[in-house]
Short mmCIF file of C-alpha atoms in Angstrom, two decimals:
data_model
loop_
_atom_site.label_atom_id
_atom_site.label_comp_id
_atom_site.label_asym_id
_atom_site.label_seq_id
_atom_site.Cartn_x
_atom_site.Cartn_y
_atom_site.Cartn_z
CA LYS X 1 19.28 -39.77 15.22
CA ALA X 2 21.94 -37.06 15.00
CA GLY X 3 25.36 -38.67 15.26
CA VAL X 4 28.15 -37.05 17.61
CA THR X 5 28.55 -33.93 17.69
CA GLN X 6 31.85 -31.69 18.32
CA THR X 7 32.97 -28.34 18.83
CA PRO X 8 34.23 -26.73 17.88
CA ARG X 9 35.58 -28.29 14.42
CA TYR X 10 38.88 -26.24 15.11
CA LEU X 11 41.00 -24.29 17.53
CA ILE X 12 44.47 -22.26 17.73
CA LYS X 13 46.19 -22.24 20.82
CA THR X 14 49.58 -20.02 21.61
CA ARG X 15 51.84 -22.20 24.76
CA GLY X 16 51.25 -21.73 27.96
CA GLN X 17 47.50 -21.11 27.24
CA GLN X 18 44.34 -23.32 28.53
CA VAL X 19 41.31 -25.17 25.63
CA THR X 20 37.70 -26.96 26.31
CA LEU X 21 36.68 -28.57 23.66
CA SER X 22 32.59 -29.85 24.07
CA CYS X 23 31.47 -33.34 22.72
CA SER X 24 27.22 -33.73 22.44
CA PRO X 25 27.31 -38.13 22.59
CA ILE X 26 24.03 -39.80 20.35
CA SER X 27 20.79 -39.31 22.48
CA GLY X 28 20.46 -42.39 24.74
CA HIS X 29 24.32 -43.03 24.88
CA ARG X 30 25.60 -42.21 28.34
CA SER X 31 29.34 -43.26 27.71
CA VAL X 32 32.35 -40.54 26.41
CA SER X 33 35.72 -41.50 25.85
CA TRP X 34 38.58 -39.07 24.65
CA TYR X 35 41.27 -39.81 22.58
CA GLN X 36 43.73 -37.76 20.49
CA GLN X 37 45.53 -38.76 17.68
CA THR X 38 49.01 -37.13 16.40
CA PRO X 39 50.51 -38.76 12.66
CA GLY X 40 53.00 -39.55 15.50
CA GLN X 41 51.88 -40.96 18.92
CA GLY X 42 48.70 -42.68 16.29
CA LEU X 43 44.71 -42.69 18.03
CA GLN X 44 45.18 -43.07 22.00
CA PHE X 45 43.18 -43.41 24.85
CA LEU X 46 42.40 -40.56 26.90
CA PHE X 47 40.13 -41.49 29.35
CA GLU X 48 36.18 -42.37 29.76
CA TYR X 49 33.52 -40.91 31.43
CA PHE X 50 30.39 -41.95 32.65
CA SER X 51 27.18 -40.78 34.86
CA GLU X 52 29.25 -38.01 35.38
CA THR X 53 32.44 -39.93 36.87
CA GLN X 54 35.97 -41.11 35.16
CA ARG X 55 35.53 -44.67 34.79
CA ASN X 56 39.02 -44.90 33.09
CA LYS X 57 41.89 -42.92 32.22
CA GLY X 58 44.92 -43.05 30.00
CA ASN X 59 48.42 -42.57 30.41
CA PHE X 60 48.24 -37.94 30.23
CA PRO X 61 49.31 -35.98 31.86
CA GLY X 62 47.00 -34.51 34.49
CA ARG X 63 47.74 -30.94 32.00
CA PHE X 64 44.12 -33.36 30.03
CA SER X 65 41.07 -33.09 32.01
CA GLY X 66 37.44 -33.87 31.73
CA ARG X 67 33.99 -32.85 33.29
CA GLN X 68 30.85 -35.67 32.53
CA PHE X 69 27.13 -33.33 32.80
CA SER X 70 24.20 -34.50 34.14
CA ASN X 71 22.72 -34.78 30.62
CA SER X 72 26.28 -36.69 29.60
CA ARG X 73 27.31 -34.43 28.02
CA SER X 74 31.34 -33.74 28.33
CA GLU X 75 33.88 -31.99 28.64
CA MET X 76 37.50 -31.95 28.05
CA ASN X 77 39.91 -29.65 29.14
CA VAL X 78 44.22 -29.08 28.41
CA SER X 79 45.79 -26.71 30.87
CA THR X 80 48.95 -25.22 30.18
CA LEU X 81 49.84 -26.10 26.16
CA GLU X 82 52.23 -27.20 24.52
CA LEU X 83 53.35 -27.05 20.38
CA GLY X 84 53.01 -31.07 21.00
CA ASP X 85 49.07 -31.11 21.82
CA SER X 86 48.22 -29.82 18.83
CA ALA X 87 46.07 -33.36 17.58
CA LEU X 88 42.82 -34.42 16.28
CA TYR X 89 40.92 -34.68 19.18
CA LEU X 90 37.83 -37.29 19.20
CA CYS X 91 34.99 -37.96 21.17
CA ALA X 92 33.29 -41.50 21.45
CA SER X 93 30.38 -42.54 22.86
CA SER X 94 28.60 -46.04 23.95
CA THR X 95 25.88 -46.21 25.86
CA GLY X 96 27.83 -47.22 29.18
CA THR X 97 25.12 -50.05 30.28
CA SER X 98 28.06 -52.59 30.33
CA GLY X 99 30.89 -50.81 30.48
CA PHE X 100 33.16 -52.97 28.47
CA GLN X 101 32.87 -54.37 24.63
CA GLU X 102 31.04 -51.68 23.37
CA THR X 103 30.91 -50.24 19.83
CA GLN X 104 32.42 -46.67 20.72
CA TYR X 105 31.04 -43.68 17.64
CA PHE X 106 33.10 -41.19 17.29
CA GLY X 107 32.51 -37.77 16.64
CA PRO X 108 35.05 -35.63 13.30
CA GLY X 109 37.17 -34.58 16.21
CA THR X 110 37.91 -30.89 17.02
CA ARG X 111 41.54 -29.64 15.08
CA LEU X 112 43.75 -27.76 18.08
CA LEU X 113 46.78 -26.70 16.55
CA VAL X 114 49.16 -25.63 18.77
CA LEU X 115 51.91 -22.56 17.82
CA GLY R 1 48.84 -52.74 16.88
CA GLU R 2 52.31 -50.53 17.02
CA SER R 3 51.39 -46.67 15.22
CA VAL R 4 53.28 -46.41 12.61
CA GLY R 5 52.92 -42.60 12.72
CA LEU R 6 53.31 -40.91 9.88
CA HIS R 7 54.84 -43.13 7.13
CA LEU R 8 51.78 -45.51 6.70
CA PRO R 9 51.67 -48.74 5.21
CA THR R 10 49.41 -48.15 2.15
CA LEU R 11 47.55 -50.99 -0.13
CA SER R 12 47.17 -50.48 -3.38
CA VAL R 13 43.49 -52.73 -5.62
CA GLN R 14 42.33 -51.95 -8.75
CA GLU R 15 38.39 -51.15 -8.25
CA GLY R 16 36.45 -54.63 -7.70
CA ASP R 17 39.16 -57.11 -6.74
CA ASN R 18 39.22 -58.03 -3.56
CA SER R 19 41.21 -56.56 -0.15
CA ILE R 20 42.64 -57.71 2.71
CA ILE R 21 44.24 -55.73 5.57
CA ASN R 22 45.63 -56.94 8.40
CA CYS R 23 46.61 -56.83 11.68
CA ALA R 24 48.91 -57.40 14.85
CA TYR R 25 47.16 -57.00 18.61
CA SER R 26 49.51 -56.92 21.68
CA ASN R 27 46.73 -58.09 24.47
CA SER R 28 46.39 -61.59 24.45
CA ALA R 29 43.91 -60.64 27.24
CA SER R 30 41.55 -58.53 24.41
CA ASP R 31 38.41 -60.27 23.74
CA TYR R 32 36.86 -57.80 21.19
CA PHE R 33 38.15 -55.61 18.60
CA ILE R 34 36.56 -53.35 15.86
CA TRP R 35 37.36 -51.54 12.34
CA TYR R 36 36.87 -48.88 11.94
CA LYS R 37 37.39 -45.79 8.87
CA GLN R 38 38.49 -43.30 8.82
CA GLU R 39 37.80 -40.77 5.67
CA SER R 40 40.45 -37.37 5.53
CA GLY R 41 38.99 -34.80 7.68
CA LYS R 42 36.79 -37.35 9.53
CA GLY R 43 36.14 -39.13 13.32
CA PRO R 44 37.13 -42.83 12.24
CA GLN R 45 33.23 -44.66 11.16
CA PHE R 46 32.37 -47.93 12.91
CA ILE R 47 33.17 -50.60 10.78
CA ILE R 48 32.29 -53.97 12.24
CA ASP R 49 32.76 -55.44 14.98
CA ILE R 50 34.14 -59.32 16.45
CA ARG R 51 34.45 -61.50 19.69
CA SER R 52 36.55 -63.31 20.97
CA ASN R 53 34.26 -66.28 21.19
CA MET R 54 34.32 -65.65 17.83
CA ASP R 55 36.34 -66.78 15.05
CA LYS R 56 35.16 -65.42 11.03
CA ARG R 57 32.45 -61.84 11.64
CA GLN R 58 30.56 -61.13 8.30
CA GLY R 59 28.52 -57.38 7.48
CA GLN R 60 27.87 -56.26 4.60
CA ARG R 61 31.05 -56.51 1.50
CA VAL R 62 32.68 -56.55 4.98
CA THR R 63 34.38 -60.17 6.43
CA VAL R 64 36.58 -59.69 9.53
CA LEU R 65 38.61 -63.02 11.02
CA LEU R 66 40.37 -63.38 14.12
CA ASN R 67 42.58 -65.30 15.13
CA LYS R 68 44.34 -66.18 19.07
CA THR R 69 46.55 -67.82 18.18
CA VAL R 70 48.60 -65.46 16.47
CA LYS R 71 46.94 -62.59 17.69
CA HIS R 72 45.65 -61.63 14.14
CA LEU R 73 42.57 -59.90 12.83
CA SER R 74 41.66 -59.08 8.73
CA LEU R 75 40.02 -57.20 7.41
CA GLN R 76 38.11 -58.86 3.68
CA ILE R 77 36.11 -56.22 1.57
CA ALA R 78 34.79 -57.53 -1.41
CA ALA R 79 34.32 -55.58 -4.73
CA THR R 80 36.82 -52.83 -3.26
CA GLN R 81 34.75 -49.52 -4.70
CA PRO R 82 37.06 -45.90 -4.65
CA GLY R 83 34.98 -44.87 -1.85
CA ASP R 84 35.87 -47.87 0.13
CA SER R 85 39.76 -45.27 -0.05
CA ALA R 86 40.79 -44.47 3.43
CA VAL R 87 42.76 -45.31 6.08
CA TYR R 88 41.27 -48.64 7.93
CA PHE R 89 42.27 -49.40 11.76
CA CYS R 90 42.14 -52.13 14.79
CA ALA R 91 41.46 -51.78 17.80
CA GLU R 92 41.67 -54.51 20.81
CA ASN R 93 39.64 -53.57 23.48
CA ASN R 94 40.50 -55.42 26.88
CA ALA R 95 40.00 -53.19 29.92
CA GLY R 96 36.57 -51.02 30.60
CA ASN R 97 35.87 -49.15 27.21
CA MET R 98 38.99 -47.96 26.62
CA LEU R 99 40.10 -49.16 23.34
CA THR R 100 44.38 -49.85 21.95
CA PHE R 101 44.74 -48.38 18.16
CA GLY R 102 46.73 -50.10 16.22
CA GLY R 103 48.93 -47.77 13.39
CA GLY R 104 46.48 -48.09 10.65
CA THR R 105 46.45 -49.51 7.17
CA ARG R 106 45.72 -46.26 4.11
CA LEU R 107 43.16 -48.56 1.52
CA MET R 108 44.52 -46.99 -2.13
CA VAL R 109 41.45 -48.36 -4.57
CA LYS R 110 42.65 -47.17 -7.98
CA PRO R 111 39.53 -47.24 -10.21
#
């Protein structure tokens, strides 16, 4: 079974631009979560989507948004990029059926650099 | 757990020795815990998990111990190999599928 895939793998943007990242979950998984990883803050939860609805949300500003499609693929968008948004953005998928205590499997991440 | 940023705690072990990586978690209501391994340039890889109704769980060469009284989690790796070199994260689940990660520990295996 193929793992979680994320595109693109690397991205360079300038301040003020916006960016869209994509994630395809493991086949059959319906929950997709997004995390931001930085050296200073570590791994932090952004949001979780299940059945095209945001089910949980972390403590990030409204510039960070996401969505999920009917095939469970998910995108996250960051508008008005700031230097501090430079990070590795990780997507994780799980079955989504229980809504809690589910093993999450991570993709390789998208490395975003904001100049 | 708390993030330690750039200055990750490092555990250096000799190949063949056993490794013990520790983690203090923050929320006494957390009921599910996972250990992940992250190699350079890759996403976190699931190693083993444990639910709060257990205090020990064993996998292949790995054992996770949970002490809820002191909110402590440990990962034991038997017969550590060079391929085990990575950063190890503990994560706690206390709401929905939202994971809260510890700051990580870098494991270095000396040949």
